[in-house]
PDB file of C-alpha atoms in Angstrom:
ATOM      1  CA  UNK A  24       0.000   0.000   0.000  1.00  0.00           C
ATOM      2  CA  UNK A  25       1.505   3.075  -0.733  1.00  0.00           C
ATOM      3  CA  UNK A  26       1.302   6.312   1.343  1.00  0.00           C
ATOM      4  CA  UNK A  27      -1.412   8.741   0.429  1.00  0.00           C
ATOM      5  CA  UNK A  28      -0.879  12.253  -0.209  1.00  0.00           C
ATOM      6  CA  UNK A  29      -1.882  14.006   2.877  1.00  0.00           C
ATOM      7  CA  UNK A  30      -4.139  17.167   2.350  1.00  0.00           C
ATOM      8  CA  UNK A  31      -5.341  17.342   6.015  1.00  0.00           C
ATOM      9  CA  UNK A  32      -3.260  17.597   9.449  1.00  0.00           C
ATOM     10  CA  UNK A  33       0.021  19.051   7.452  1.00  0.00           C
ATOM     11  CA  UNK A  34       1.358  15.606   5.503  1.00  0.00           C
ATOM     12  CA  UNK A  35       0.415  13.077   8.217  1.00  0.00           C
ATOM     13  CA  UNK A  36       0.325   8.935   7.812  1.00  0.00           C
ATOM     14  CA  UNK A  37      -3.152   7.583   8.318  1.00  0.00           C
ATOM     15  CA  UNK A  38      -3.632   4.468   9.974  1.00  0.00           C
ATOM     16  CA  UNK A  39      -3.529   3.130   6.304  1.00  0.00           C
ATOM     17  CA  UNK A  40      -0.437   4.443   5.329  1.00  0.00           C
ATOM     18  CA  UNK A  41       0.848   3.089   8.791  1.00  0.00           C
ATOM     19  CA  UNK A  42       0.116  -0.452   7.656  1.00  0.00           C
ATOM     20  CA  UNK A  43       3.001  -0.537   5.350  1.00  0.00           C
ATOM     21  CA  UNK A  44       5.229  -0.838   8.424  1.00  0.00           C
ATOM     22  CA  UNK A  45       4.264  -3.531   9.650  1.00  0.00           C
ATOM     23  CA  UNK A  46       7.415  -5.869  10.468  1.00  0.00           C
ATOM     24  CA  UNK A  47       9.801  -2.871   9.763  1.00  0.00           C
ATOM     25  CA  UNK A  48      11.910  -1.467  12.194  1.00  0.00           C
ATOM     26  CA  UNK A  49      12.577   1.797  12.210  1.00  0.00           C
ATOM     27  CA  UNK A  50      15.275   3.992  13.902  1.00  0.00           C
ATOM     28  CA  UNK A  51      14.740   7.055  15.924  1.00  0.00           C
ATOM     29  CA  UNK A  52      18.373   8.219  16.773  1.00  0.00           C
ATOM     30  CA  UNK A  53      20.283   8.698  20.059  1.00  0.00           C
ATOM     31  CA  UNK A  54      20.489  10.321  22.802  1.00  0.00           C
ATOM     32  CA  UNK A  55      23.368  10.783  25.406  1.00  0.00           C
ATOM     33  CA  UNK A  56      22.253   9.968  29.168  1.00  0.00           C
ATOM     34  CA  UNK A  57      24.448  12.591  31.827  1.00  0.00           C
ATOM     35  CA  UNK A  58      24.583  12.321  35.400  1.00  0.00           C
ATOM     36  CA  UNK A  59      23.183  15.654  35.383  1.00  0.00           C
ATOM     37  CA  UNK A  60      20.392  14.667  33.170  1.00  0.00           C
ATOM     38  CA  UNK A  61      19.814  11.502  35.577  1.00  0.00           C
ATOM     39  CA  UNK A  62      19.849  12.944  38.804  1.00  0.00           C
ATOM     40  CA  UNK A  63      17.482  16.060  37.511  1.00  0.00           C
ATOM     41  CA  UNK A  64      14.578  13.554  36.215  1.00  0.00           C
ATOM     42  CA  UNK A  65      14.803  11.880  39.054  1.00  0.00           C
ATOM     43  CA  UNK A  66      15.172  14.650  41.756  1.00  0.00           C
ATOM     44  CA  UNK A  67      11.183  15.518  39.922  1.00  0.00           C
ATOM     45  CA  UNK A  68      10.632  11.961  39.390  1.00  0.00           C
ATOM     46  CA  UNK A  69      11.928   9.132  40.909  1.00  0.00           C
ATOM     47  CA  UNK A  70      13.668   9.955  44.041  1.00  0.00           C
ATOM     48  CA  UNK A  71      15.406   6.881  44.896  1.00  0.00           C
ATOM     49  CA  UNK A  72      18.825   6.763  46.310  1.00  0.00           C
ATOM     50  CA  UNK A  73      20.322   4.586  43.329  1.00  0.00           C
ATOM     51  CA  UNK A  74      19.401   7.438  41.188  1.00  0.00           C
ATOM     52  CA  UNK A  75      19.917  10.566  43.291  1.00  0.00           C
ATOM     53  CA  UNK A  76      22.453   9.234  45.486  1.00  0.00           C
ATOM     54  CA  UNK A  77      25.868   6.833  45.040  1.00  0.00           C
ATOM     55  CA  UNK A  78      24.105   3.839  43.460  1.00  0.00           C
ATOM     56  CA  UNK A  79      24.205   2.425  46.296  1.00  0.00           C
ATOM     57  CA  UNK A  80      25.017  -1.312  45.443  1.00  0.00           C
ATOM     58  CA  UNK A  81      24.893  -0.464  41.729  1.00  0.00           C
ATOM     59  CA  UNK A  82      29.115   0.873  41.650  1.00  0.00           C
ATOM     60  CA  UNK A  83      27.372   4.778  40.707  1.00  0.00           C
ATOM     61  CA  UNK A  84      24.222   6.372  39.643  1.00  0.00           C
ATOM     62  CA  UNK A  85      21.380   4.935  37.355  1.00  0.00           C
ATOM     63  CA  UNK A  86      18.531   6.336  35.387  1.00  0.00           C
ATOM     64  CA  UNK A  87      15.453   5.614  36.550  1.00  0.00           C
ATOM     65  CA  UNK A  88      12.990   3.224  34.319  1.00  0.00           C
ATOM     66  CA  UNK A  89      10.594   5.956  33.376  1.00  0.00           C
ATOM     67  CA  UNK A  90      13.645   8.363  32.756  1.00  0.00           C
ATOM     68  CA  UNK A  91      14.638   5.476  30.004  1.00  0.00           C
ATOM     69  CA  UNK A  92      11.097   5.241  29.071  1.00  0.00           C
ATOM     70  CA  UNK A  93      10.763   9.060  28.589  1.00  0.00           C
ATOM     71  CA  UNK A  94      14.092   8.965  26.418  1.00  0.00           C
ATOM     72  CA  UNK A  95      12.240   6.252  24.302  1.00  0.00           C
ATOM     73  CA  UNK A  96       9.529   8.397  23.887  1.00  0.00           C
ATOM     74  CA  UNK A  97      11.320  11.538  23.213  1.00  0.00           C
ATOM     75  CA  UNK A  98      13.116   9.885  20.368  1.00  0.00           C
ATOM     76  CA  UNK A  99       9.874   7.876  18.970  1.00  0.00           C
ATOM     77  CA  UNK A 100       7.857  11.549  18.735  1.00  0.00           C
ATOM     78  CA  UNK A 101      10.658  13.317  17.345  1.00  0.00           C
ATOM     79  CA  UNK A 102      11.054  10.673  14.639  1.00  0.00           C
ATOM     80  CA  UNK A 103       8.025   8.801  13.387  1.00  0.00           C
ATOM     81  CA  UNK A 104       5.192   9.324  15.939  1.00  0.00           C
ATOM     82  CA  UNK A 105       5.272  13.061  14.612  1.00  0.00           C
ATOM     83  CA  UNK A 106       4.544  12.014  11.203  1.00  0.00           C
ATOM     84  CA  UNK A 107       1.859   9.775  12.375  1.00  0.00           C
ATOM     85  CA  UNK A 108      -1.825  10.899  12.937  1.00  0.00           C
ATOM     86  CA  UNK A 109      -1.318   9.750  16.176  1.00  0.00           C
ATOM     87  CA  UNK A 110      -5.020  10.354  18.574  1.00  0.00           C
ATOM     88  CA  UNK A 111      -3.436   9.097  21.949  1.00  0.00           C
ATOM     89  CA  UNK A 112      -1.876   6.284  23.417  1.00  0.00           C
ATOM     90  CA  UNK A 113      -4.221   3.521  24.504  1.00  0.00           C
ATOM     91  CA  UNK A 114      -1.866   1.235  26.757  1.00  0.00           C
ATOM     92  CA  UNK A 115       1.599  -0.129  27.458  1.00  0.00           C
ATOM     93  CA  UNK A 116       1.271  -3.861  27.743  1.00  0.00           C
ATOM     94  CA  UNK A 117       4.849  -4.902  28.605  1.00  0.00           C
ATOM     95  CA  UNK A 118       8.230  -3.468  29.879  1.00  0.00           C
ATOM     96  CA  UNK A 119      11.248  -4.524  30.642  1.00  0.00           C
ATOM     97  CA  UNK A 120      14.641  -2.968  31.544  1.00  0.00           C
ATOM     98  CA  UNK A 121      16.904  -5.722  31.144  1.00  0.00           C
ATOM     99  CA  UNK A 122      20.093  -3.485  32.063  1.00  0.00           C
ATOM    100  CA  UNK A 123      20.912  -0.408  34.011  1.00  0.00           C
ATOM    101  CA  UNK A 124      21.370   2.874  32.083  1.00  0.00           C
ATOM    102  CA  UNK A 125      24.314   4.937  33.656  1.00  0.00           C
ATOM    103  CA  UNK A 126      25.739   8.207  32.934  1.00  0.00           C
ATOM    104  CA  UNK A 127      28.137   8.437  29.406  1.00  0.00           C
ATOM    105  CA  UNK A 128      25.445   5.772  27.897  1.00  0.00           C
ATOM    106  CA  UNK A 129      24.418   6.572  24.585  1.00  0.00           C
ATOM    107  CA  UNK A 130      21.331   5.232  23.753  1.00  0.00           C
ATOM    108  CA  UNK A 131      19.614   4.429  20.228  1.00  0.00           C
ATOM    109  CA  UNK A 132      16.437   3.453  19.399  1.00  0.00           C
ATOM    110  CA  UNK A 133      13.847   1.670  16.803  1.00  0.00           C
ATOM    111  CA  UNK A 134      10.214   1.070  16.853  1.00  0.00           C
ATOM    112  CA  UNK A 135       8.151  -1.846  15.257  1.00  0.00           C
ATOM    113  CA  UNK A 136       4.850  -1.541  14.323  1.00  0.00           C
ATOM    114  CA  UNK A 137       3.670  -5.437  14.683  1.00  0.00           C
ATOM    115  CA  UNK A 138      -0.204  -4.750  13.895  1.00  0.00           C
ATOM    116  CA  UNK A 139      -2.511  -2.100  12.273  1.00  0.00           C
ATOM    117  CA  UNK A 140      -6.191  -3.083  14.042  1.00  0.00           C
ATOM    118  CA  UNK A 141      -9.230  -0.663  11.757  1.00  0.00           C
ATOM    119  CA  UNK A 142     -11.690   0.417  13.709  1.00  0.00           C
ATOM    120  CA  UNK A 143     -14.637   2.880  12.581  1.00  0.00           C
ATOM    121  CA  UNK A 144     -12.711   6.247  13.066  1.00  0.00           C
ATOM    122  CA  UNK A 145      -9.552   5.073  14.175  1.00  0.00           C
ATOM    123  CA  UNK A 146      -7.126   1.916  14.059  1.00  0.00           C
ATOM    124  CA  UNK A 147      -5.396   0.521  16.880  1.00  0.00           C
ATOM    125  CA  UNK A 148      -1.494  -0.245  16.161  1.00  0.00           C
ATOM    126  CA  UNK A 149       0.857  -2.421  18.012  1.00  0.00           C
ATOM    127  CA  UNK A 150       3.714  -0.943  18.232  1.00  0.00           C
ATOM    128  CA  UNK A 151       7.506  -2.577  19.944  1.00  0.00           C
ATOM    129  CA  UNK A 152       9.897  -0.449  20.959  1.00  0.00           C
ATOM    130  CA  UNK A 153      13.638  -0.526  22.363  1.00  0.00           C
ATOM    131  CA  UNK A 154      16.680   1.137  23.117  1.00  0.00           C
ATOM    132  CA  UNK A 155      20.027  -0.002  22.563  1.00  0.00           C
ATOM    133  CA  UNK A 156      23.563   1.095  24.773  1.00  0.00           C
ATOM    134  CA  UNK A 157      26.628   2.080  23.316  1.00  0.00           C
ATOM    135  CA  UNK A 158      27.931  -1.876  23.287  1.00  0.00           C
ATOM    136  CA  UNK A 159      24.428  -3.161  21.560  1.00  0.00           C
ATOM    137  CA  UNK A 160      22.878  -4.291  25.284  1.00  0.00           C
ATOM    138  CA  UNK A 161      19.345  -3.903  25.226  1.00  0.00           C
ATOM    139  CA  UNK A 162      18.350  -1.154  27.805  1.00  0.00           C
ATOM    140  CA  UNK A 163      14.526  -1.249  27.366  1.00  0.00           C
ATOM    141  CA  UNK A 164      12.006  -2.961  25.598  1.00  0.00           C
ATOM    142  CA  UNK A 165       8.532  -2.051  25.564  1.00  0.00           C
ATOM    143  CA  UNK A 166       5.005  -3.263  23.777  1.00  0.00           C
ATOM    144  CA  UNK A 167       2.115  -0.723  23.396  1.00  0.00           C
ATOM    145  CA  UNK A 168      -0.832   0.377  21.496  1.00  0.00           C
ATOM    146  CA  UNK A 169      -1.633   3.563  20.076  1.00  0.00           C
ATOM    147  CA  UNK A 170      -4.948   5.153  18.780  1.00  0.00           C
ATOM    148  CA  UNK A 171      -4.420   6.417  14.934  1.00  0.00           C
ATOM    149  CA  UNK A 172      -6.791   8.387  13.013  1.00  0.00           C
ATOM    150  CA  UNK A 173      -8.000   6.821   9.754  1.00  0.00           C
ATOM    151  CA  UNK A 174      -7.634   8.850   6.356  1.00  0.00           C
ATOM    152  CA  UNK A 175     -10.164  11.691   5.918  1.00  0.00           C
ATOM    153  CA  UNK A 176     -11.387   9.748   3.043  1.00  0.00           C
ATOM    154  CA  UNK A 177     -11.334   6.144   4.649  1.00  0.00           C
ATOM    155  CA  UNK A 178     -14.899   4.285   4.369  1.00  0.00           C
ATOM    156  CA  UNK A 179     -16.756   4.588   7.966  1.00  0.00           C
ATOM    157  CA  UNK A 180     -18.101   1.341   7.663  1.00  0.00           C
ATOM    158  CA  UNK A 181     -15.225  -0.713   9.656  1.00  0.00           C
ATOM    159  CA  UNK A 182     -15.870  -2.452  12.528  1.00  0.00           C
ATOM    160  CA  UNK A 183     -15.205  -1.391  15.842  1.00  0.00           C
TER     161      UNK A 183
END
């Protein structure tokens, strides 16, 4: 299926032109955790001593799980989720932080959309994400679903 030319919501994919990434993963870019960066989120955030304090048993600081989320996030809006006609997001299903993030990490991301559901005004897609470190451990890796508008033009006799 090949992306439609977007005259509504300034060149945005439609749930149907979503569809034709199903099974391909796609990159979002970096982003360089600091222990600035770390203790700040979670000084707001996450107050724990392992991530405000000396790590305790840890050998240093750590960024919280939802700062790692938030960086997955960050990078997934910045790169395809702000070409997508993206309503809202509808639930995470699974996470897991399989490794620590620490300060110097760089981390780089991808996203997978595994499913495009069609629904009458909107689709639901299944969507994987993770984030890489700088020596190709996984750092996070999350399932979710997110709401997607259907094409202007779409028939509005799906099924809900």
């Amino acid at each position: 299926m090949g992306v439609r030319e977007a005259s509504t919501e300034a060149g945005r994919l439609y749930a149907e032109d979503i569809e034709q990434f199903v099974d391909l993963r796609q990159p979002l870019g970096t982003h360089m955790m600091t222990e600035d960066d770390i203790r700040e989120f979670a000084g707001h955030g996450d107050p724990l001593p392992i991530h405000v304090g000396d790590g305790e048993h840890f050998g240093g600081v750590i960024a919280s799980g939802l700062h790692t989320l938030c960086v997955h996030q960050r990078l997934a809006v910045a790169g395809p989720y702000s070409r997508w006609a993206v309503a809202a997001g509808r639930r995470m299903t699974s996470m897991s932080l399989p490794r620590s993030v620490r300060p110097g990490d760089t981390l780089t991301g991808w996203v997978t959309v595994a499913q495009v559901s069609p629904r009458v005004r909107t689709a639901v897609a299944r969507i994987h994400g993770e984030l890489i470190n700088q020596n190709g451990d996984q750092v996070l890796s999350l399932e979710l679903e997110a709401v997607v508008k259907n094409h202007p033009t779409a028939t509005s006799d799906r099924s809900r």
